[in-house]
Coordinates of C-alpha atoms and ligand atoms in Angstrom, one line a residue:
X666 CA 12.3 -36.7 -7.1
X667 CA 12.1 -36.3 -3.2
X668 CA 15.6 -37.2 -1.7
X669 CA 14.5 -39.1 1.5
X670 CA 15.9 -41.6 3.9
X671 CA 14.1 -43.9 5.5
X672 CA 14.6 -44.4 9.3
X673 CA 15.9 -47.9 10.3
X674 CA 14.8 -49.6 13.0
X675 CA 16.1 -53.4 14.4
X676 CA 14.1 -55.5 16.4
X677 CA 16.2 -56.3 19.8
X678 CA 15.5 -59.0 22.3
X679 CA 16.8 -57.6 25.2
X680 CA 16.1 -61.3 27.3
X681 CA 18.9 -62.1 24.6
X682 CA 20.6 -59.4 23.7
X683 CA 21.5 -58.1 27.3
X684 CA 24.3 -59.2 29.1
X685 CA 21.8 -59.7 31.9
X686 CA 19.4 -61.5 29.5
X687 CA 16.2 -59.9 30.9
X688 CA 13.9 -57.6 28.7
X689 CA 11.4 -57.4 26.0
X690 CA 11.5 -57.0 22.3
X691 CA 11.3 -53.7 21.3
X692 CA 12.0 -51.7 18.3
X693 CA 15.6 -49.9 18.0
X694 CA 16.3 -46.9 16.0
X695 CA 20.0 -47.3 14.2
X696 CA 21.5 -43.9 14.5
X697 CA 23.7 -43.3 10.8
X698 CA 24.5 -39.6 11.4
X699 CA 25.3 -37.1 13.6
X700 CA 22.2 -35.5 15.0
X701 CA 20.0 -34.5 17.7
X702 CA 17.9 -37.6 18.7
X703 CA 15.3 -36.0 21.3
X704 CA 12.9 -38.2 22.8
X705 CA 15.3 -41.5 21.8
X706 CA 17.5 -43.0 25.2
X707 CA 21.0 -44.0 23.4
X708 CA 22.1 -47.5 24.8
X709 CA 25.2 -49.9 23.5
X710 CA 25.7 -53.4 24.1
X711 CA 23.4 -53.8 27.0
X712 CA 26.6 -54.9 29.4
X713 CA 25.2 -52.3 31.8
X714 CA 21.7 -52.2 31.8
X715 CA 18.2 -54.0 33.5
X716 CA 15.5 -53.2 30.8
X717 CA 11.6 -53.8 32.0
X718 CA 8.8 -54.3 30.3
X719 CA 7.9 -50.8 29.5
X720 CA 11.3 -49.2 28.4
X721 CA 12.0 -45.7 26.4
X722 CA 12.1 -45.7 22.9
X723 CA 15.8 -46.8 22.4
X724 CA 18.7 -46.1 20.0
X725 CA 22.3 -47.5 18.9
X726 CA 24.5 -46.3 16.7
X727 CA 25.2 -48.1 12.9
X728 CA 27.9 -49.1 11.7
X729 CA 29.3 -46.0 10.5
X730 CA 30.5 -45.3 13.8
X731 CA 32.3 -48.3 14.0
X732 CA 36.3 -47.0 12.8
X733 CA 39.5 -47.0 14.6
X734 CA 41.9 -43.9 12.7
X735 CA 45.4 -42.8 14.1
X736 CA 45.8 -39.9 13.0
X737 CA 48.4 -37.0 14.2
X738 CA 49.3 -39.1 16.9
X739 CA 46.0 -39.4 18.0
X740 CA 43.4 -42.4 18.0
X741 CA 40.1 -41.7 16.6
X742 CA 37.4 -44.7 18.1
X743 CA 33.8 -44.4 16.5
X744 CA 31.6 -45.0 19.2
X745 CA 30.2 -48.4 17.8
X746 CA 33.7 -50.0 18.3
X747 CA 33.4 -52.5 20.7
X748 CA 36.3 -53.0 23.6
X749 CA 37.5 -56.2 21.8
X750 CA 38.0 -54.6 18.5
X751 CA 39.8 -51.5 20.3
X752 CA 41.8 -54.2 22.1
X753 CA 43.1 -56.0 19.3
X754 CA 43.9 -52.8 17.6
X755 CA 45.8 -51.7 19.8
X756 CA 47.9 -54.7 20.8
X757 CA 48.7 -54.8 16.9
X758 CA 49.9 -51.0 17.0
X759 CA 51.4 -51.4 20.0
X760 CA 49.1 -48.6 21.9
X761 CA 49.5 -48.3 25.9
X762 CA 47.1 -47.3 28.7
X763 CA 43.5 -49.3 27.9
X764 CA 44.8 -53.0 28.5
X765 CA 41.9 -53.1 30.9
X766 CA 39.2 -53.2 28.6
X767 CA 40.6 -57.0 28.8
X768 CA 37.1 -58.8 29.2
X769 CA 35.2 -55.5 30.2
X770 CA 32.5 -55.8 27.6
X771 CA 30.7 -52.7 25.7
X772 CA 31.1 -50.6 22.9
X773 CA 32.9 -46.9 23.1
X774 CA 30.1 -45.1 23.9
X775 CA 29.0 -47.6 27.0
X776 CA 32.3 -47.5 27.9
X777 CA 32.9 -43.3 28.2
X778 CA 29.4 -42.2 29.5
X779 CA 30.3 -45.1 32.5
X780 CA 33.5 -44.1 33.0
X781 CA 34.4 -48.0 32.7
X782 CA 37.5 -49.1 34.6
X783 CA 38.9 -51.3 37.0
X784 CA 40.4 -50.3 40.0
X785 CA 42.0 -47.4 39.5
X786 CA 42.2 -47.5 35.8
X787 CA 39.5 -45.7 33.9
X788 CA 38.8 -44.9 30.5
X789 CA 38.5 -41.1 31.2
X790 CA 42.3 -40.7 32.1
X791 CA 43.1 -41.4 28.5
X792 CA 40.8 -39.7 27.0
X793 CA 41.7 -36.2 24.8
X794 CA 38.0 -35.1 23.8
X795 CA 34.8 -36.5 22.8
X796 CA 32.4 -35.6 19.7
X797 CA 28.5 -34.9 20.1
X798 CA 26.4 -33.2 18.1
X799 CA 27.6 -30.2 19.3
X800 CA 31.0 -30.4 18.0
X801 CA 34.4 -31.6 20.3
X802 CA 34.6 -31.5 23.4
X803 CA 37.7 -31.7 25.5
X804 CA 38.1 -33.6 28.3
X805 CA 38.9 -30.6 31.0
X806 CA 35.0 -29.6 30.7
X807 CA 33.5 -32.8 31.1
X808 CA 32.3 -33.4 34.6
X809 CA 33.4 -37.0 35.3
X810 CA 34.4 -39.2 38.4
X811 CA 34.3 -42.7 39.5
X812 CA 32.1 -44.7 37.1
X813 CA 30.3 -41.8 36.2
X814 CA 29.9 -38.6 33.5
X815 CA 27.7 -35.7 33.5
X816 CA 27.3 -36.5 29.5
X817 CA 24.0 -36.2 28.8
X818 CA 24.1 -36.9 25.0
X819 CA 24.7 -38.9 22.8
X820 CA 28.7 -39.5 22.0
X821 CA 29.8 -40.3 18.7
X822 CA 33.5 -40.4 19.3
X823 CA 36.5 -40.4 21.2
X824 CA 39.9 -39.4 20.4
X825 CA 42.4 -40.9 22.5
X826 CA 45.8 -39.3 23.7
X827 CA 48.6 -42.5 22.0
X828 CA 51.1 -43.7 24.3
X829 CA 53.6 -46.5 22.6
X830 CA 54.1 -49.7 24.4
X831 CA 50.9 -52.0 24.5
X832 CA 51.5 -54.3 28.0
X833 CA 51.0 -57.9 28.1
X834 CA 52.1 -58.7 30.9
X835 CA 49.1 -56.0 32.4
X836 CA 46.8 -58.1 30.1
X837 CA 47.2 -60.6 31.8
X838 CA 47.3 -59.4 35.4
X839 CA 43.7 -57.8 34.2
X840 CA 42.5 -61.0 32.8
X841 CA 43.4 -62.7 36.1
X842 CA 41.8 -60.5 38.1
X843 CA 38.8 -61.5 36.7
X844 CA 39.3 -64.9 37.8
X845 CA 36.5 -65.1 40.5
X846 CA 33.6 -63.2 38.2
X847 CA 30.7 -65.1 38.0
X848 CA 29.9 -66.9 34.8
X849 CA 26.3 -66.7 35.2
X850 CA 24.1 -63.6 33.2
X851 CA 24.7 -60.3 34.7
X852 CA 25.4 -57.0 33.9
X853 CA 28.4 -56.7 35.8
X854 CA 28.9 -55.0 39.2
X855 CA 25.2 -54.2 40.8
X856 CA 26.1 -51.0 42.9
X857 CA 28.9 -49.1 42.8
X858 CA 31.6 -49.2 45.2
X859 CA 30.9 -46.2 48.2
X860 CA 34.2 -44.2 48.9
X861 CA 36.3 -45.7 51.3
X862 CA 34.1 -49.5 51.5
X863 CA 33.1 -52.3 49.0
X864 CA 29.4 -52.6 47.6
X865 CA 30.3 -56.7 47.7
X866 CA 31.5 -56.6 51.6
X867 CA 28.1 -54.7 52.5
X868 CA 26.3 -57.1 50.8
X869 CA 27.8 -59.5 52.3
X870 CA 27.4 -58.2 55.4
X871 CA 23.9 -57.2 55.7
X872 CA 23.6 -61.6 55.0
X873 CA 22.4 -61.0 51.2
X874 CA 25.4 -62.9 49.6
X875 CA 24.2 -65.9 47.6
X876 CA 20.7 -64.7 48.4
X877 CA 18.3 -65.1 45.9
X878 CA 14.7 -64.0 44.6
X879 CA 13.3 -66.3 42.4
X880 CA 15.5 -66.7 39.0
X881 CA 18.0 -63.5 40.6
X882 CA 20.4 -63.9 43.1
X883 CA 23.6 -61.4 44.7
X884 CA 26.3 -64.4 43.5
X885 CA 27.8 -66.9 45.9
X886 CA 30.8 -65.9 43.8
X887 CA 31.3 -62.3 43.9
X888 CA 28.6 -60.6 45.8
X889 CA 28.3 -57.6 44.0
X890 CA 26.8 -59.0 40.9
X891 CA 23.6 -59.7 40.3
X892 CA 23.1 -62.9 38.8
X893 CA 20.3 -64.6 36.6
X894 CA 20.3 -68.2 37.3
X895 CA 18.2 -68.9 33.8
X896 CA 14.6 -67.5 34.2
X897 CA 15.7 -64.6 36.7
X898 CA 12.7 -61.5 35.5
X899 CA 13.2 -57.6 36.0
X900 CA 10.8 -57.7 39.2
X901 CA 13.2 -60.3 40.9
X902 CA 15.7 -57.8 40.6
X903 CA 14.6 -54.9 41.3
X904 CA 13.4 -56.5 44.5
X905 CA 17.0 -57.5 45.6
X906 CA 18.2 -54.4 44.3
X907 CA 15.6 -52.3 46.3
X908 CA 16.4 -55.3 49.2
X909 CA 20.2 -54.2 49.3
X910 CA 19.9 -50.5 49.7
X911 CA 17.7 -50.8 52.6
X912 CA 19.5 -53.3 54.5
X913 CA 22.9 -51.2 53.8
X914 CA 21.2 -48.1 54.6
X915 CA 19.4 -49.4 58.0
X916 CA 22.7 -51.2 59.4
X917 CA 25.1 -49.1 57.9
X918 CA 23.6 -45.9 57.5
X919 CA 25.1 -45.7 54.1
X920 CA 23.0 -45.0 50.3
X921 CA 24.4 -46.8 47.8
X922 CA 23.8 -46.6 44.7
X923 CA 22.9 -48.6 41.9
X924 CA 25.9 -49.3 39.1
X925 CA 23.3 -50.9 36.6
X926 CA 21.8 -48.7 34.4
X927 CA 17.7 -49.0 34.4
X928 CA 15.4 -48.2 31.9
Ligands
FAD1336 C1 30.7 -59.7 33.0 C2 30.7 -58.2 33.1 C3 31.9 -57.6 33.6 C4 31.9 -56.2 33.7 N1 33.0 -55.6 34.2 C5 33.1 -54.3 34.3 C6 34.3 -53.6 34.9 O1 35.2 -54.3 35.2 N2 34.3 -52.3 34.9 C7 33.3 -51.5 34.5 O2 33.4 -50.3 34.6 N3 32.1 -52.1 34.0 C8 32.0 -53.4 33.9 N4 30.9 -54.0 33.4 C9 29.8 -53.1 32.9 C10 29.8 -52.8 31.4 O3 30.7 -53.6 30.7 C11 30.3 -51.4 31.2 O4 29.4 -50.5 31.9 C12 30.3 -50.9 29.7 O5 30.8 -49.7 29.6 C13 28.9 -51.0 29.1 O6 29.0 -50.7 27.7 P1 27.7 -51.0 26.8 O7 28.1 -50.7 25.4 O8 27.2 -52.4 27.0 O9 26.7 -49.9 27.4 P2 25.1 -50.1 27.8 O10 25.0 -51.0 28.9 O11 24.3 -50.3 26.6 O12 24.8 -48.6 28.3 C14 25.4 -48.1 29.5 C15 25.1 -46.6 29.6 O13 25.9 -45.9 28.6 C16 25.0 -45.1 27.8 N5 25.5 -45.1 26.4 C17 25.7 -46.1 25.6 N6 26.2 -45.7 24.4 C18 26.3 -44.4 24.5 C19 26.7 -43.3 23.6 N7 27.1 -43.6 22.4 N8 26.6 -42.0 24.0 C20 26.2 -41.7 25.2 N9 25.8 -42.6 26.1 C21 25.8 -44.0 25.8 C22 23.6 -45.7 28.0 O14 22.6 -44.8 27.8 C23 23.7 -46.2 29.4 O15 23.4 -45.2 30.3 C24 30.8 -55.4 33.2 C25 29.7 -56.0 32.7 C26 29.7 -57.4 32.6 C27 28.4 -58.1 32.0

């Protein structure tokens, strides 16, 4: 009898499913083993992302990649694993270093290929190596910097150096810096931040804060992220977006650049 598995596929609302609630429904592939997915874009929980109508064919990995293992003094994080999880674990094993990931939503592999931090803590600096399909990968000869990797696949997992002595008293500093985040949809910090200045001053000072393009707007809040206000579409963005970087760049002289992923 022929021994074959079926691809599985799960239908995803992205004006749901993303943290930014915009997007179509589209067909996912679930990703159940280590492979070489040409021709599929690899996303995670959405936390980062502005989807439009005409997207890439996407994938996310199953559950199988959903493990935490200490092993050899090591910490073995499937890529599924979402921050929470990895959280609790290590506040229950009493594991140092990642108390950021304190309301910074995603799962591992979001988290990595962005380089996710806050402020100067990132999730690179604890990293040992990585797995793709290609095998381990340590962290010396991955080219990463400030929300940003040169990882052009897809990662499966991470193996974390283990430092004893989880922090909550840096818990909590992290959870109060987040005091002033906007509550409405977004996907976080629009632009990132150019070296030396603050995407949310520029904003700010090119007059865009609060600003808004019909259901979008650059938050009265924080002006950094981009908010939907309830029926806020992919165009209304991407005009603000497009509205930012021009401003920035005529008074200021400066590119930025966009934080959110787009597809
Ligand atoms: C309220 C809010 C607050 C936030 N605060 C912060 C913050 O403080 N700091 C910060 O850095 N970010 C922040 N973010 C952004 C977001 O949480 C991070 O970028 C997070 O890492 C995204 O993870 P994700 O699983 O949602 O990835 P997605 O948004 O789904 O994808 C992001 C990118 O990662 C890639 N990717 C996903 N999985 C894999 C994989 N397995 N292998 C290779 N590539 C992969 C995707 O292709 C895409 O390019 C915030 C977002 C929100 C909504």
């Amino acid at each position: 009898m022929q021994n074959f598995i079926q691809d599985e596929y799960k239908s995803i609302n992205f004006s749901k499913y993303s943290s930014i609630k915009i997007g179509p429904i589209v067909d996912v592939k679930i990703i159940n083993k280590i492979d070489d997915y040409k021709g599929y874009q690899i996303i995670g929980r959405a936390n980062n992302l502005l989807v439009s109508q005409k997207p890439p064919k996407f994938a996310i990995l199953g559950e199988v990649f959903d493990y935490i293992k200490e092993e050899n003094g090591k910490l073995y994080v499937g890529c599924a694993t979402t921050s929470g999880k990895l959280l609790t674990f290590l506040r229950k094993n009493d594991i140092a270093n990642l108390e950021f990931l304190a309301k910074l939503p995603g799962n591992l592999g979001g988290l990595v290929k962005m380089n996710a931090g806050l402020k100067s803590w990132e999730v690179f600096n604890y990293i040992d190596k990585i797995k793709t399909k290609d095998g381990y990968i340590k962290k010396e000869d991955v080219k990463y910097s400030y929300r940003k990797t040169e990882i052009n696949t897809i990662i499966y997992e991470v193996v974390f150096n283990i430092e004893r002595g989880f922090c909550k008293n840096k818990l909590k500093e992290f959870n109060h810096m987040r005091d002033n985040q906007p509550q409405q949809a977004s996907a976080g910090s629009c632009f990132k931040n150019p070296e030396g200045d603050y995407a949310g001053r520029l904003i700010e000072e090119v007059g865009l804060k609060g600003f808004r393009k019909g259901g979008m707007a650059f938050s009265e809040v924080h002006s950094n992220f981009l908010v939907n206000l309830g029926d806020g579409t992919y165009e209304d963005a991407i005009y603000l977006i497009n509205l930012a970087k021009s401003k920035i760049k005529d008074e200021f002289n400066i590119n930025i650049q966009e934080e959110i992923v787009i597809y």
